[in-house]
């Protein structure tokens, strides 16, 4: 029985990557030496601010500052080691959960340390301002200061993480979009073929360069462009011509597309990635190659284009990047708002991709 | 004079390399192969000094072919060629293996030929681990009287361990044949976990060749495989996984 299934991961390639980044932990690695150093320095600065803020200039200042600093360092290092230890655990949870739970954990640590400090200070009379009467005051003060500082720090880490995600996503998308539409191998293999042909058959090399140029001219255009079917077909033929030079008799292709009107508008280069996939999975892995059938029909105002390739008999299937199909799906969504679809069927000896989209004329698109 | 084997599935790529080699030194003896299997055959017959090996080839990839060539008594030096292969490139760079990027420059090829050194087994294994496409082999190679014998994985019935060696029982043109290799069942099991199943401390069998489970009078349980006359013993520890597989 043939297995009919939708392609497993039909997200756009860029969004997959983007999501992975988005879901990465926003907290930095507190186990790193750099981070420990930063925590110590910030703690020291905070101690200076806290002791100098009341505008005092007495002999006790330095002494107090040292004690305050000691207390803050203690808190800071305990908090960062807790976050360091919890990091592997946090990795499995959403950033919202991590933010809330780490905030609560930080407050808990501050409370515990305050209590402990209070107990020690009271016992050894280390600090004048603290006596048994001010127990609650001490605890509440520490919690307020600690709560504000932790909230600010967490917020800072979150914003920084968001910014990093955005920068990475932006730089990835463009390259990935291009790669989703054409495999870099294709470019370099074609260049190699041209280099070889230049000596032996210059006129074929010339023709191939022209085909390649035209394909890339279209690739570098805007993503959302629509072109006439006749033009799309010509571009696909250029692509196949180039691959034929490389693969020779191993690539057999037949076109059964006369039913589709020449003036039907389709998203530019929607067919080429499908052909590329068919070659990558069906032709290249086989010593004797294979065949591709491109069929098109017009059915109740829907254009149905099928690209079939013989399934490679290699027991080891080639791993593709699954980007091409995801990218086509994304583009169909953008163009036709749910009125188009792409389905893959994996039967025993044939793999086919069926794209269905509304028939639009020049002025409608 | 030096004998060089050009292994590439694309005739244009071979043509170009042949021209460049001829320009570098017209006296080089050149031979060609268009896939991994042919490469092994040619190496067996012609014993070239250097193989210029495309990483991606149909049937058997260049990396796998290189792996089998290591079993040779005097393996040729291998220089990989590739158009663009993210994973392979990363692997090559980190292992300091010589590779050439297509289209290959004449000067670069000349330099590679001068400096080519033999790839060692460790380098190659690490390359394989980093390259997803060749995470497991399509063939097992055994060395027989100085030449490499290749056995397609799809013909193998079972691997049976016996002290240091492993006996492979496979289907050779319709007849059951046997050969011995040096390997461990553990590594074979890991490599081919999708195709083979461990049924005993000393046996790894092809999943789709399972025919029936038979209980013997003495309590032992034997597994019958298609085209294998005798049953293989299933240990108690592996029995549940065999049953599970047979149900599905």
Tab-separated table of N, CA and C in Angstrom, chain A residues 208-338:
chain	number	residue	atom	x	y	z
A	208	UNK	N	26.141	26.914	-21.850
A	208	UNK	CA	25.908	26.592	-20.441
A	208	UNK	C	26.052	27.845	-19.568
A	209	UNK	N	27.036	28.680	-19.893
A	209	UNK	CA	27.225	29.924	-19.138
A	209	UNK	C	25.991	30.803	-19.272
A	210	UNK	N	25.444	30.851	-20.490
A	210	UNK	CA	24.241	31.676	-20.708
A	210	UNK	C	23.064	31.156	-19.880
A	211	UNK	N	22.889	29.825	-19.896
A	211	UNK	CA	21.793	29.232	-19.124
A	211	UNK	C	21.949	29.530	-17.633
A	212	UNK	N	23.179	29.359	-17.177
A	212	UNK	CA	23.458	29.576	-15.758
A	212	UNK	C	23.182	31.024	-15.372
A	213	UNK	N	23.615	31.950	-16.242
A	213	UNK	CA	23.410	33.367	-15.962
A	213	UNK	C	21.922	33.672	-15.851
A	214	UNK	N	21.135	33.095	-16.759
A	214	UNK	CA	19.714	33.405	-16.731
A	214	UNK	C	19.019	32.866	-15.489
A	215	UNK	N	19.429	31.672	-15.089
A	215	UNK	CA	18.869	31.095	-13.871
A	215	UNK	C	19.179	31.969	-12.659
A	216	UNK	N	20.437	32.391	-12.567
A	216	UNK	CA	20.822	33.178	-11.397
A	216	UNK	C	20.216	34.581	-11.420
A	217	UNK	N	20.019	35.113	-12.614
A	217	UNK	CA	19.364	36.415	-12.711
A	217	UNK	C	17.970	36.320	-12.069
A	218	UNK	N	17.280	35.233	-12.359
A	218	UNK	CA	15.944	35.058	-11.804
A	218	UNK	C	16.010	34.813	-10.296
A	219	UNK	N	17.031	34.057	-9.875
A	219	UNK	CA	17.167	33.752	-8.450
A	219	UNK	C	17.383	35.000	-7.606
A	220	UNK	N	18.090	35.969	-8.166
A	220	UNK	CA	18.404	37.146	-7.368
A	220	UNK	C	17.283	38.178	-7.362
A	221	UNK	N	16.213	37.891	-8.098
A	221	UNK	CA	15.070	38.814	-8.087
A	221	UNK	C	14.277	38.658	-6.810
A	222	UNK	N	13.254	39.483	-6.702
A	222	UNK	CA	12.403	39.442	-5.508
A	222	UNK	C	11.739	38.072	-5.381
A	223	UNK	N	11.497	37.702	-4.145
A	223	UNK	CA	10.957	36.387	-3.858
A	223	UNK	C	9.512	36.224	-4.334
A	224	UNK	N	8.763	37.341	-4.325
A	224	UNK	CA	7.318	37.215	-4.530
A	224	UNK	C	6.876	37.396	-5.976
A	225	UNK	N	7.827	37.387	-6.882
A	225	UNK	CA	7.485	37.652	-8.278
A	225	UNK	C	6.711	36.481	-8.920
A	226	UNK	N	5.739	36.834	-9.798
A	226	UNK	CA	5.012	35.810	-10.549
A	226	UNK	C	5.462	35.897	-12.006
A	227	UNK	N	5.619	34.753	-12.642
A	227	UNK	CA	5.981	34.768	-14.061
A	227	UNK	C	5.051	33.827	-14.826
A	228	UNK	N	5.027	34.008	-16.152
A	228	UNK	CA	4.164	33.151	-16.974
A	228	UNK	C	4.737	31.736	-17.011
A	229	UNK	N	3.848	30.768	-17.131
A	229	UNK	CA	4.252	29.363	-17.145
A	229	UNK	C	5.275	29.071	-18.243
A	230	UNK	N	5.075	29.699	-19.412
A	230	UNK	CA	5.997	29.454	-20.519
A	230	UNK	C	7.416	29.823	-20.115
A	231	UNK	N	7.547	30.937	-19.392
A	231	UNK	CA	8.860	31.414	-18.952
A	231	UNK	C	9.438	30.455	-17.892
A	232	UNK	N	8.593	30.053	-16.989
A	232	UNK	CA	9.010	29.115	-15.939
A	232	UNK	C	9.544	27.827	-16.565
A	233	UNK	N	8.839	27.389	-17.597
A	233	UNK	CA	9.230	26.154	-18.273
A	233	UNK	C	10.603	26.315	-18.951
A	234	UNK	N	10.802	27.482	-19.573
A	234	UNK	CA	12.105	27.735	-20.222
A	234	UNK	C	13.228	27.699	-19.188
A	235	UNK	N	12.991	28.365	-18.053
A	235	UNK	CA	14.018	28.394	-17.012
A	235	UNK	C	14.334	26.982	-16.526
A	236	UNK	N	13.277	26.171	-16.352
A	236	UNK	CA	13.476	24.801	-15.905
A	236	UNK	C	14.271	24.015	-16.929
A	237	UNK	N	14.018	24.293	-18.209
A	237	UNK	CA	14.769	23.598	-19.256
A	237	UNK	C	16.243	24.001	-19.226
A	238	UNK	N	16.501	25.302	-18.958
A	238	UNK	CA	17.897	25.730	-18.826
A	238	UNK	C	18.572	24.923	-17.734
A	239	UNK	N	17.850	24.824	-16.618
A	239	UNK	CA	18.407	24.107	-15.472
A	239	UNK	C	18.717	22.652	-15.842
A	240	UNK	N	17.751	22.010	-16.500
A	240	UNK	CA	17.944	20.609	-16.877
A	240	UNK	C	19.089	20.459	-17.890
A	241	UNK	N	19.207	21.423	-18.822
A	241	UNK	CA	20.311	21.382	-19.784
A	241	UNK	C	21.656	21.345	-19.079
A	242	UNK	N	21.766	22.198	-18.060
A	242	UNK	CA	23.030	22.265	-17.321
A	242	UNK	C	23.315	20.927	-16.641
A	243	UNK	N	22.294	20.391	-15.971
A	243	UNK	CA	22.476	19.132	-15.254
A	243	UNK	C	22.740	17.973	-16.213
A	244	UNK	N	22.159	18.061	-17.399
A	244	UNK	CA	22.373	16.989	-18.393
A	244	UNK	C	23.828	16.915	-18.814
A	245	UNK	N	24.462	18.069	-18.922
A	245	UNK	CA	25.877	18.091	-19.284
A	245	UNK	C	26.691	17.327	-18.247
A	246	UNK	N	26.280	17.500	-17.007
A	246	UNK	CA	27.029	16.928	-15.898
A	246	UNK	C	26.730	15.438	-15.744
A	247	UNK	N	25.439	15.089	-15.829
A	247	UNK	CA	25.050	13.721	-15.503
A	247	UNK	C	24.950	12.808	-16.723
A	248	UNK	N	24.911	13.409	-17.897
A	248	UNK	CA	24.872	12.604	-19.121
A	248	UNK	C	23.630	11.741	-19.198
A	249	UNK	N	23.830	10.484	-19.627
A	249	UNK	CA	22.693	9.578	-19.836
A	249	UNK	C	21.999	9.176	-18.548
A	250	UNK	N	22.640	9.438	-17.430
A	250	UNK	CA	22.022	9.015	-16.173
A	250	UNK	C	20.730	9.786	-15.910
A	251	UNK	N	20.621	10.969	-16.485
A	251	UNK	CA	19.416	11.783	-16.272
A	251	UNK	C	18.463	11.655	-17.453
A	252	UNK	N	17.313	11.053	-17.179
A	252	UNK	CA	16.283	10.953	-18.220
A	252	UNK	C	15.070	11.734	-17.729
A	253	UNK	N	14.546	12.588	-18.589
A	253	UNK	CA	13.410	13.400	-18.152
A	253	UNK	C	12.359	13.468	-19.247
A	254	UNK	N	11.100	13.409	-18.837
A	254	UNK	CA	10.047	13.616	-19.833
A	254	UNK	C	9.057	14.658	-19.323
A	255	UNK	N	8.595	15.471	-20.260
A	255	UNK	CA	7.698	16.579	-19.917
A	255	UNK	C	6.302	16.261	-20.445
A	256	UNK	N	5.320	16.271	-19.560
A	256	UNK	CA	3.937	16.081	-19.995
A	256	UNK	C	3.123	17.263	-19.498
A	257	UNK	N	3.432	18.427	-20.072
A	257	UNK	CA	2.875	19.648	-19.491
A	257	UNK	C	2.050	20.465	-20.485
A	258	UNK	N	1.656	19.839	-21.593
A	258	UNK	CA	0.945	20.615	-22.614
A	258	UNK	C	-0.417	21.138	-22.163
A	259	UNK	N	-0.985	20.507	-21.133
A	259	UNK	CA	-2.309	20.932	-20.664
A	259	UNK	C	-2.301	22.293	-19.976
A	260	UNK	N	-1.133	22.703	-19.543
A	260	UNK	CA	-1.087	23.976	-18.805
A	260	UNK	C	-0.944	25.134	-19.785
A	261	UNK	N	-1.874	26.113	-19.726
A	261	UNK	CA	-1.805	27.244	-20.658
A	261	UNK	C	-0.524	28.060	-20.438
A	262	UNK	N	0.064	28.506	-21.530
A	262	UNK	CA	1.319	29.258	-21.438
A	262	UNK	C	1.208	30.527	-20.601
A	263	UNK	N	-0.006	31.102	-20.582
A	263	UNK	CA	-0.140	32.394	-19.895
A	263	UNK	C	-0.475	32.241	-18.407
A	264	UNK	N	-0.574	31.030	-17.920
A	264	UNK	CA	-0.867	30.846	-16.491
A	264	UNK	C	0.274	31.437	-15.672
A	265	UNK	N	-0.060	32.174	-14.613
A	265	UNK	CA	0.994	32.804	-13.817
A	265	UNK	C	1.344	31.901	-12.634
A	266	UNK	N	2.631	31.722	-12.430
A	266	UNK	CA	3.087	30.913	-11.284
A	266	UNK	C	4.217	31.650	-10.564
A	267	UNK	N	4.441	31.355	-9.286
A	267	UNK	CA	5.571	31.972	-8.587
A	267	UNK	C	6.878	31.600	-9.304
A	268	UNK	N	7.749	32.581	-9.473
A	268	UNK	CA	8.977	32.347	-10.237
A	268	UNK	C	9.812	31.243	-9.597
A	269	UNK	N	10.348	30.371	-10.422
A	269	UNK	CA	11.202	29.268	-9.989
A	269	UNK	C	10.565	28.385	-8.923
A	270	UNK	N	9.337	27.987	-9.166
A	270	UNK	CA	8.686	27.064	-8.245
A	270	UNK	C	9.025	25.632	-8.650
A	271	UNK	N	9.315	25.439	-9.925
A	271	UNK	CA	9.568	24.096	-10.448
A	271	UNK	C	11.030	23.660	-10.266
A	272	UNK	N	11.941	24.622	-10.435
A	272	UNK	CA	13.367	24.273	-10.419
A	272	UNK	C	13.808	23.555	-9.131
A	273	UNK	N	13.403	24.046	-7.926
A	273	UNK	CA	13.829	23.327	-6.710
A	273	UNK	C	13.298	21.894	-6.658
A	274	UNK	N	12.129	21.657	-7.246
A	274	UNK	CA	11.565	20.304	-7.258
A	274	UNK	C	12.394	19.395	-8.159
A	275	UNK	N	12.820	19.953	-9.292
A	275	UNK	CA	13.677	19.185	-10.195
A	275	UNK	C	15.018	18.896	-9.526
A	276	UNK	N	15.516	19.917	-8.832
A	276	UNK	CA	16.799	19.764	-8.152
A	276	UNK	C	16.724	18.651	-7.107
A	277	UNK	N	15.621	18.641	-6.354
A	277	UNK	CA	15.407	17.589	-5.355
A	277	UNK	C	15.341	16.212	-6.012
A	278	UNK	N	14.607	16.135	-7.127
A	278	UNK	CA	14.449	14.861	-7.818
A	278	UNK	C	15.810	14.335	-8.269
A	279	UNK	N	16.662	15.245	-8.735
A	279	UNK	CA	17.998	14.836	-9.169
A	279	UNK	C	18.836	14.391	-7.975
A	280	UNK	N	18.760	15.177	-6.912
A	280	UNK	CA	19.563	14.897	-5.718
A	280	UNK	C	19.205	13.544	-5.093
A	281	UNK	N	17.896	13.257	-5.019
A	281	UNK	CA	17.482	12.025	-4.338
A	281	UNK	C	17.304	10.835	-5.282
A	282	UNK	N	16.902	11.105	-6.530
A	282	UNK	CA	16.556	9.993	-7.402
A	282	UNK	C	17.612	9.632	-8.433
A	283	UNK	N	18.390	10.618	-8.887
A	283	UNK	CA	19.319	10.358	-9.993
A	283	UNK	C	20.759	10.198	-9.480
A	284	UNK	N	21.229	11.199	-8.747
A	284	UNK	CA	22.639	11.211	-8.339
A	284	UNK	C	23.087	9.978	-7.552
A	285	UNK	N	22.267	9.445	-6.617
A	285	UNK	CA	22.780	8.312	-5.838
A	285	UNK	C	22.871	7.005	-6.620
A	286	UNK	N	22.270	6.936	-7.806
A	286	UNK	CA	22.251	5.679	-8.547
A	286	UNK	C	23.309	5.659	-9.637
A	287	UNK	N	24.008	4.550	-9.716
A	287	UNK	CA	25.055	4.432	-10.733
A	287	UNK	C	24.455	4.560	-12.140
A	288	UNK	N	23.299	3.949	-12.327
A	288	UNK	CA	22.671	4.021	-13.649
A	288	UNK	C	21.669	5.166	-13.770
A	289	UNK	N	21.636	6.027	-12.790
A	289	UNK	CA	20.738	7.162	-12.855
A	289	UNK	C	19.286	6.774	-12.652
A	290	UNK	N	18.393	7.572	-13.225
A	290	UNK	CA	16.975	7.308	-13.059
A	290	UNK	C	16.208	8.245	-13.961
A	291	UNK	N	14.890	8.261	-13.790
A	291	UNK	CA	14.137	9.150	-14.658
A	291	UNK	C	13.197	10.052	-13.862
A	292	UNK	N	12.914	11.181	-14.470
A	292	UNK	CA	12.030	12.178	-13.860
A	292	UNK	C	10.870	12.418	-14.822
A	293	UNK	N	9.667	12.504	-14.291
A	293	UNK	CA	8.521	12.855	-15.120
A	293	UNK	C	7.909	14.128	-14.547
A	294	UNK	N	7.781	15.138	-15.385
A	294	UNK	CA	7.091	16.355	-14.962
A	294	UNK	C	5.738	16.355	-15.662
A	295	UNK	N	4.664	16.344	-14.877
A	295	UNK	CA	3.338	16.324	-15.483
A	295	UNK	C	2.547	17.521	-14.988
A	296	UNK	N	1.742	18.089	-15.892
A	296	UNK	CA	0.928	19.228	-15.483
A	296	UNK	C	-0.479	19.085	-16.016
A	297	UNK	N	-1.470	19.459	-15.225
A	297	UNK	CA	-2.838	19.458	-15.747
A	297	UNK	C	-3.614	20.622	-15.154
A	298	UNK	N	-4.693	20.975	-15.857
A	298	UNK	CA	-5.573	22.032	-15.398
A	298	UNK	C	-6.887	21.364	-15.021
A	299	UNK	N	-7.220	21.452	-13.753
A	299	UNK	CA	-8.365	20.711	-13.254
A	299	UNK	C	-9.246	21.653	-12.432
A	300	UNK	N	-10.459	21.950	-12.914
A	300	UNK	CA	-11.358	22.880	-12.209
A	300	UNK	C	-10.638	24.140	-11.759
A	301	UNK	N	-9.954	24.773	-12.689
A	301	UNK	CA	-9.254	26.015	-12.378
A	301	UNK	C	-8.094	25.884	-11.388
A	302	UNK	N	-7.657	24.659	-11.128
A	302	UNK	CA	-6.448	24.479	-10.319
A	302	UNK	C	-5.342	23.941	-11.243
A	303	UNK	N	-4.166	24.505	-11.115
A	303	UNK	CA	-3.022	23.945	-11.835
A	303	UNK	C	-2.439	22.861	-10.955
A	304	UNK	N	-2.275	21.684	-11.517
A	304	UNK	CA	-1.666	20.616	-10.724
A	304	UNK	C	-0.382	20.173	-11.408
A	305	UNK	N	0.721	20.393	-10.719
A	305	UNK	CA	2.021	20.046	-11.302
A	305	UNK	C	2.637	18.932	-10.461
A	306	UNK	N	3.004	17.836	-11.133
A	306	UNK	CA	3.584	16.700	-10.425
A	306	UNK	C	5.007	16.470	-10.900
A	307	UNK	N	5.912	16.321	-9.969
A	307	UNK	CA	7.280	15.950	-10.323
A	307	UNK	C	7.552	14.586	-9.699
A	308	UNK	N	7.801	13.603	-10.559
A	308	UNK	CA	8.025	12.238	-10.074
A	308	UNK	C	9.456	11.829	-10.352
A	309	UNK	N	10.070	11.152	-9.402
A	309	UNK	CA	11.384	10.582	-9.719
A	309	UNK	C	11.438	9.144	-9.223
A	310	UNK	N	12.239	8.331	-9.916
A	310	UNK	CA	12.397	6.950	-9.471
A	310	UNK	C	13.110	6.993	-8.128
A	311	UNK	N	12.601	6.221	-7.186
A	311	UNK	CA	13.196	6.179	-5.858
A	311	UNK	C	14.525	5.446	-5.932
A	312	UNK	N	15.530	6.013	-5.309
A	312	UNK	CA	16.830	5.354	-5.319
A	312	UNK	C	16.730	4.017	-4.588
A	313	UNK	N	17.348	2.991	-5.181
A	313	UNK	CA	17.272	1.673	-4.547
A	313	UNK	C	18.357	1.477	-3.503
A	314	UNK	N	19.185	2.465	-3.377
A	314	UNK	CA	20.203	2.414	-2.346
A	314	UNK	C	19.547	2.228	-0.992
A	315	UNK	N	20.019	1.248	-0.191
A	315	UNK	CA	19.350	1.077	1.093
A	315	UNK	C	19.570	2.274	1.990
A	316	UNK	N	20.634	2.990	1.716
A	316	UNK	CA	20.891	4.174	2.521
A	316	UNK	C	20.366	5.386	1.776
A	317	UNK	N	19.374	6.005	2.354
A	317	UNK	CA	18.814	7.172	1.678
A	317	UNK	C	19.635	8.407	1.957
A	318	UNK	N	19.752	9.205	0.939
A	318	UNK	CA	20.489	10.445	1.114
A	318	UNK	C	19.691	11.396	1.986
A	319	UNK	N	20.387	12.018	2.890
A	319	UNK	CA	19.720	13.003	3.736
A	319	UNK	C	19.710	14.350	3.028
A	320	UNK	N	18.528	14.864	2.782
A	320	UNK	CA	18.466	16.186	2.171
A	320	UNK	C	18.359	17.221	3.276
A	321	UNK	N	18.313	18.477	2.890
A	321	UNK	CA	18.185	19.488	3.937
A	321	UNK	C	16.733	19.872	4.168
A	322	UNK	N	15.832	19.323	3.377
A	322	UNK	CA	14.405	19.564	3.540
A	322	UNK	C	14.043	21.037	3.449
A	323	UNK	N	14.987	21.825	2.956
A	323	UNK	CA	14.724	23.250	2.918
A	323	UNK	C	13.912	23.640	1.693
A	324	UNK	N	14.160	22.952	0.595
A	324	UNK	CA	13.512	23.333	-0.653
A	324	UNK	C	11.992	23.233	-0.525
A	325	UNK	N	11.525	22.095	-0.017
A	325	UNK	CA	10.076	21.912	0.099
A	325	UNK	C	9.471	22.901	1.084
A	326	UNK	N	10.175	23.106	2.194
A	326	UNK	CA	9.676	24.051	3.190
A	326	UNK	C	9.555	25.440	2.577
A	327	UNK	N	10.554	25.789	1.773
A	327	UNK	CA	10.551	27.098	1.158
A	327	UNK	C	9.409	27.247	0.150
A	328	UNK	N	9.142	26.182	-0.612
A	328	UNK	CA	8.041	26.243	-1.576
A	328	UNK	C	6.708	26.379	-0.835
A	329	UNK	N	6.564	25.605	0.188
A	329	UNK	CA	5.340	25.680	1.003
A	329	UNK	C	5.104	27.110	1.488
A	330	UNK	N	6.169	27.699	1.977
A	330	UNK	CA	6.095	29.064	2.489
A	330	UNK	C	5.678	30.047	1.382
A	331	UNK	N	6.273	29.862	0.226
A	331	UNK	CA	5.971	30.779	-0.876
A	331	UNK	C	4.538	30.587	-1.373
A	332	UNK	N	4.082	29.339	-1.409
A	332	UNK	CA	2.697	29.100	-1.829
A	332	UNK	C	1.730	29.780	-0.861
A	333	UNK	N	2.053	29.688	0.421
A	333	UNK	CA	1.207	30.326	1.429
A	333	UNK	C	1.126	31.824	1.184
A	334	UNK	N	2.294	32.417	0.933
A	334	UNK	CA	2.335	33.864	0.746
A	334	UNK	C	1.572	34.295	-0.506
A	335	UNK	N	1.660	33.498	-1.566
A	335	UNK	CA	1.012	33.879	-2.816
A	335	UNK	C	-0.485	33.612	-2.815
A	336	UNK	N	-0.874	32.455	-2.295
A	336	UNK	CA	-2.262	32.007	-2.510
A	336	UNK	C	-3.104	31.909	-1.251
A	337	UNK	N	-2.535	32.251	-0.119
A	337	UNK	CA	-3.295	32.288	1.146
A	337	UNK	C	-4.125	31.033	1.363
A	338	UNK	N	-3.504	29.897	1.347
A	338	UNK	CA	-4.208	28.662	1.689
A	338	UNK	C	-4.922	27.989	0.533
